[in-house]
Amino acid sequence: ATTTSNAAVQLTLPVDDGAANQYLKTDGSGALSWATPTDNGKILQVQNAIKTTHQQIDDDAWDDIITCNITPTAATSLVLVTCSICASCSDAAMLALYRDSAKIGAGTAGSGSADQKGFALVRDGATNEADIYSTTFLDDISTGSAWSSGAITYRIKGIADTSVDMYINRRSSSDSYGLSSTLTLMEVSG
């Protein structure tokens, strides 16, 4: 083979012909060797939950809105979490993502309490419209309380201030609309 500038490039080939599906890899100094592609980044499985019912969150405690389970195939896997939550609130309410009982992917800035930390502040004020709140989070299941076996439960929880209500899959002022919320989990090879 020739190079673009007709330079003399010496490459050292491996002594065997490799195995099926292997490729030639260079060390940058002209030595070639056989390498096996990794499956990193491959989607291994997808789990999805959809909530089509209305929910009213009317207390000052975190309530489950939607949950979804996934049983990873390897401790080195990652879980890509995406959600789309339809919510309305006349004042302030929060949405947060949990892996089992641990809140993950929440904001850390601000002087408020842990109840004021999450991925979305639900506040529609005078418009009285239900909005879509979403987040995407790539969870490394080998960190924190590391996973070893069994199903992991991911959940979206909501909390409203004591003086207001948060509504899921509907407007604050009317239950005549039927909307939906989703939570999707994708196991990604790591």
Coordinates of N, CA, C and O in Angstrom, one line a residue, residues 12-101:
T12 N 4.5 -4.3 11.2 CA 4.8 -5.6 11.5 C 3.5 -6.4 11.8 O 2.8 -6.1 12.7
L13 N 3.2 -7.4 10.9 CA 2.0 -8.1 11.0 C 2.1 -9.2 12.1 O 3.2 -9.7 12.4
P14 N 1.0 -9.6 12.7 CA 1.0 -10.7 13.6 C 1.4 -12.0 12.9 O 1.3 -12.1 11.7
V15 N 1.9 -13.0 13.6 CA 2.4 -14.3 13.0 C 1.3 -15.2 12.7 O 1.5 -16.2 11.9
D16 N 0.0 -15.0 13.2 CA -1.1 -15.9 12.9 C -2.2 -15.1 12.2 O -2.1 -13.9 12.0
D17 N -3.3 -15.8 11.8 CA -4.3 -15.1 11.1 C -5.5 -14.7 12.0 O -6.5 -14.3 11.5
G18 N -5.4 -14.7 13.3 CA -6.4 -14.3 14.2 C -7.6 -15.2 14.3 O -7.6 -16.3 13.8
A19 N -8.6 -14.7 15.0 CA -9.8 -15.5 15.2 C -11.0 -14.8 14.5 O -10.8 -13.6 14.1
A20 N -12.1 -15.5 14.4 CA -13.3 -14.9 13.7 C -13.6 -13.6 14.4 O -13.6 -13.5 15.6
N21 N -14.0 -12.6 13.6 CA -14.5 -11.3 14.1 C -13.4 -10.4 14.7 O -13.8 -9.4 15.3
Q22 N -12.2 -10.8 14.7 CA -11.1 -9.9 15.3 C -10.7 -8.9 14.2 O -11.0 -9.1 13.0
Y23 N -10.0 -7.9 14.7 CA -9.5 -6.8 13.7 C -8.0 -6.6 14.1 O -7.6 -6.9 15.1
L24 N -7.4 -5.9 13.1 CA -6.0 -5.5 13.3 C -5.9 -4.2 14.1 O -6.6 -3.3 13.7
K25 N -5.1 -4.2 15.1 CA -5.0 -3.0 16.0 C -3.5 -2.6 16.0 O -2.6 -3.5 16.1
T26 N -3.3 -1.3 15.9 CA -1.9 -0.8 15.9 C -1.5 -0.3 17.2 O -2.4 0.2 18.0
D27 N -0.3 -0.3 17.6 CA 0.2 0.3 18.8 C 0.7 1.7 18.6 O 1.2 2.3 19.5
G28 N 0.6 2.2 17.3 CA 1.1 3.5 17.0 C 2.5 3.5 16.6 O 3.0 4.6 16.1
S29 N 3.2 2.4 16.7 CA 4.6 2.4 16.3 C 4.9 1.4 15.2 O 6.0 1.0 15.0
G30 N 3.8 0.9 14.6 CA 4.0 0.0 13.4 C 3.7 -1.5 13.8 O 3.7 -2.3 12.9
A31 N 3.6 -1.8 15.0 CA 3.3 -3.2 15.4 C 1.8 -3.4 15.4 O 1.1 -2.7 16.1
L32 N 1.4 -4.4 14.6 CA 0.0 -4.8 14.5 C -0.3 -6.1 15.3 O 0.5 -7.0 15.4
S33 N -1.5 -6.1 15.9 CA -1.9 -7.3 16.7 C -3.4 -7.5 16.5 O -4.1 -6.6 16.1
W34 N -3.8 -8.7 16.8 CA -5.3 -9.0 16.7 C -6.0 -8.5 17.9 O -5.5 -8.7 19.0
A35 N -7.2 -7.9 17.8 CA -8.0 -7.5 18.9 C -9.4 -7.9 18.7 O -9.9 -8.0 17.6
T36 N -10.1 -8.1 19.8 CA -11.5 -8.5 19.8 C -12.4 -7.3 20.2 O -12.1 -6.7 21.2
P37 N -13.3 -6.9 19.3 CA -14.2 -5.8 19.7 C -14.9 -6.0 21.0 O -15.3 -7.1 21.3
T38 N -15.2 -5.0 21.7 CA -15.9 -5.0 23.0 C -17.4 -4.7 22.7 O -17.7 -4.1 21.6
D39 N -18.3 -5.1 23.5 CA -19.7 -4.8 23.4 C -20.1 -3.5 24.2 O -21.2 -3.3 24.5
N40 N -19.1 -2.7 24.7 CA -19.4 -1.5 25.4 C -20.4 -0.6 24.7 O -20.2 -0.4 23.5
G41 N -21.4 -0.2 25.4 CA -22.4 0.7 24.8 C -23.5 0.0 24.1 O -24.4 0.7 23.6
K42 N -23.6 -1.3 24.1 CA -24.6 -2.0 23.5 C -25.9 -2.1 24.4 O -25.7 -2.3 25.6
I43 N -27.0 -1.8 23.9 CA -28.3 -1.9 24.6 C -28.6 -3.4 24.8 O -28.8 -4.1 23.9
L44 N -28.6 -3.9 26.1 CA -28.9 -5.3 26.4 C -30.3 -5.6 26.6 O -30.8 -6.7 26.4
Q45 N -31.1 -4.7 27.2 CA -32.5 -4.9 27.5 C -33.1 -3.5 27.7 O -32.5 -2.5 28.1
V46 N -34.5 -3.5 27.5 CA -35.2 -2.3 27.7 C -36.5 -2.6 28.5 O -37.2 -3.6 28.2
Q47 N -36.8 -1.9 29.6 CA -38.0 -2.1 30.4 C -38.7 -0.7 30.4 O -38.1 0.3 30.4
N48 N -40.0 -0.7 30.4 CA -40.8 0.5 30.3 C -42.0 0.4 31.2 O -42.6 -0.7 31.3
A49 N -42.4 1.5 31.8 CA -43.6 1.6 32.5 C -44.4 2.8 32.1 O -43.8 3.8 31.7
I50 N -45.7 2.7 32.0 CA -46.5 3.9 31.6 C -47.6 4.0 32.7 O -48.2 3.0 33.1
K51 N -47.9 5.3 33.0 CA -48.9 5.6 34.0 C -50.0 6.4 33.3 O -49.7 7.4 32.7
T52 N -51.2 5.9 33.2 CA -52.3 6.6 32.5 C -53.4 7.1 33.4 O -54.3 7.7 33.0
T53 N -53.2 6.8 34.7 CA -54.2 7.3 35.7 C -53.8 8.6 36.3 O -52.7 9.0 36.2
H54 N -54.8 9.3 36.9 CA -54.6 10.5 37.6 C -54.1 10.2 39.0 O -54.3 9.2 39.5
Q55 N -53.3 11.2 39.5 CA -52.8 11.0 40.9 C -52.8 12.4 41.5 O -52.4 13.4 40.9
Q56 N -53.2 12.5 42.8 CA -53.1 13.8 43.5 C -52.1 13.6 44.7 O -52.3 12.7 45.5
I57 N -51.1 14.4 44.7 CA -50.1 14.4 45.8 C -50.4 15.6 46.7 O -50.2 16.7 46.3
D58 N -50.9 15.3 47.9 CA -51.4 16.3 48.7 C -50.8 16.4 50.1 O -51.3 17.0 51.0
D59 N -49.7 15.8 50.3 CA -49.0 15.8 51.6 C -47.6 16.2 51.5 O -47.1 16.3 50.4
D60 N -46.9 16.4 52.6 CA -45.6 16.9 52.6 C -44.6 15.7 52.7 O -43.7 15.7 53.6
A61 N -44.8 14.7 51.9 CA -44.0 13.5 51.9 C -43.8 13.0 50.5 O -44.6 13.2 49.6
W62 N -42.7 12.4 50.2 CA -42.4 11.9 48.9 C -43.3 10.7 48.6 O -43.3 9.7 49.3
D63 N -44.1 10.8 47.5 CA -45.0 9.7 47.0 C -44.5 9.1 45.7 O -44.1 9.9 44.8
D64 N -44.6 7.8 45.6 CA -44.3 7.2 44.3 C -45.3 7.7 43.2 O -46.5 7.7 43.5
I65 N -44.8 8.0 42.0 CA -45.6 8.3 40.9 C -45.6 7.2 39.9 O -46.7 6.7 39.4
I66 N -44.4 6.7 39.6 CA -44.3 5.6 38.6 C -43.0 4.8 39.0 O -42.0 5.4 39.4
T67 N -43.1 3.5 38.8 CA -42.0 2.6 39.1 C -41.7 1.7 37.9 O -42.6 1.4 37.2
C68 N -40.5 1.2 37.8 CA -40.1 0.3 36.8 C -38.9 -0.6 37.3 O -38.0 0.0 38.0
N69 N -38.9 -1.9 37.1 CA -37.9 -2.7 37.5 C -37.0 -3.2 36.4 O -37.5 -3.4 35.3
I70 N -35.7 -3.4 36.7 CA -34.8 -4.0 35.7 C -33.9 -4.9 36.5 O -33.4 -4.6 37.6
T71 N -33.5 -6.1 35.9 CA -32.6 -7.0 36.5 C -31.4 -7.0 35.5 O -31.4 -7.7 34.5
P72 N -30.3 -6.3 35.9 CA -29.1 -6.2 35.0 C -28.5 -7.6 34.8 O -28.6 -8.5 35.7
T73 N -27.8 -7.7 33.7 CA -27.1 -9.0 33.4 C -25.7 -9.0 33.9 O -25.1 -10.1 33.9
A74 N -25.1 -7.9 34.2 CA -23.7 -7.8 34.7 C -23.5 -6.6 35.6 O -24.2 -5.6 35.5
A75 N -22.6 -6.8 36.6 CA -22.4 -5.7 37.5 C -21.6 -4.5 36.9 O -21.6 -3.4 37.5
T76 N -21.1 -4.7 35.7 CA -20.4 -3.6 35.0 C -21.4 -2.8 34.1 O -21.0 -1.9 33.5
S77 N -22.6 -3.2 34.0 CA -23.6 -2.5 33.2 C -23.9 -1.1 33.8 O -23.7 -0.9 34.9
L78 N -24.4 -0.3 32.9 CA -25.0 1.0 33.2 C -26.5 0.9 32.9 O -26.9 0.1 32.1
V79 N -27.3 1.7 33.6 CA -28.7 1.8 33.3 C -29.0 3.2 32.9 O -28.8 4.2 33.6
L80 N -29.5 3.4 31.6 CA -29.9 4.7 31.1 C -31.4 4.8 31.5 O -32.2 4.0 31.1
V81 N -31.7 5.9 32.3 CA -33.1 6.1 32.8 C -33.6 7.3 32.1 O -32.9 8.4 32.1
T82 N -34.7 7.2 31.5 CA -35.4 8.4 30.9 C -36.9 8.4 31.4 O -37.5 7.4 31.6
C83 N -37.3 9.6 31.7 CA -38.7 9.7 32.1 C -39.4 10.9 31.5 O -38.7 11.9 31.2
S84 N -40.7 10.9 31.4 CA -41.5 12.0 31.0 C -42.7 12.0 31.9 O -43.5 11.1 31.8
I85 N -42.8 13.0 32.7 CA -43.9 13.1 33.7 C -44.8 14.3 33.4 O -44.3 15.4 33.3
C86 N -46.1 14.0 33.3 CA -47.0 15.1 33.1 C -47.5 15.5 34.5 O -48.1 14.7 35.2
A87 N -47.3 16.8 34.8 CA -47.6 17.2 36.2 C -48.1 18.7 36.2 O -47.7 19.5 35.3
S88 N -48.9 19.0 37.2 CA -49.3 20.4 37.4 C -49.4 20.7 38.9 O -49.6 19.8 39.7
C89 N -49.2 22.0 39.2 CA -49.2 22.4 40.6 C -49.4 23.9 40.6 O -48.7 24.6 39.9
S90 N -50.2 24.4 41.5 CA -50.5 25.8 41.6 C -49.3 26.6 42.3 O -49.2 27.8 42.1
D91 N -48.5 25.9 43.0 CA -47.4 26.6 43.7 C -46.1 25.7 43.4 O -45.7 25.6 42.3
A92 N -45.5 25.2 44.5 CA -44.2 24.5 44.3 C -44.3 23.0 44.7 O -44.8 22.7 45.8
A93 N -43.8 22.2 43.8 CA -43.7 20.8 44.0 C -42.5 20.3 43.3 O -42.0 20.9 42.4
M94 N -41.9 19.1 43.8 CA -40.7 18.6 43.2 C -40.9 17.2 42.7 O -41.7 16.4 43.2
L95 N -40.1 16.9 41.7 CA -40.0 15.5 41.2 C -38.5 15.0 41.4 O -37.6 15.8 41.2
A96 N -38.4 13.8 41.7 CA -37.0 13.2 41.9 C -37.0 11.8 41.4 O -38.0 11.1 41.4
L97 N -35.8 11.4 41.1 CA -35.5 10.0 40.6 C -34.9 9.2 41.7 O -33.9 9.7 42.4
Y98 N -35.3 8.0 42.0 CA -34.8 7.1 43.0 C -34.4 5.8 42.4 O -35.0 5.3 41.5
R99 N -33.2 5.3 42.9 CA -32.8 3.9 42.6 C -33.0 3.2 43.9 O -32.4 3.5 44.9
D100 N -34.0 2.2 43.9 CA -34.4 1.6 45.2 C -34.8 2.7 46.2 O -35.7 3.5 45.9
S101 N -34.1 2.8 47.3 CA -34.5 3.9 48.2 C -33.6 5.1 48.2 O -33.8 6.0 49.0

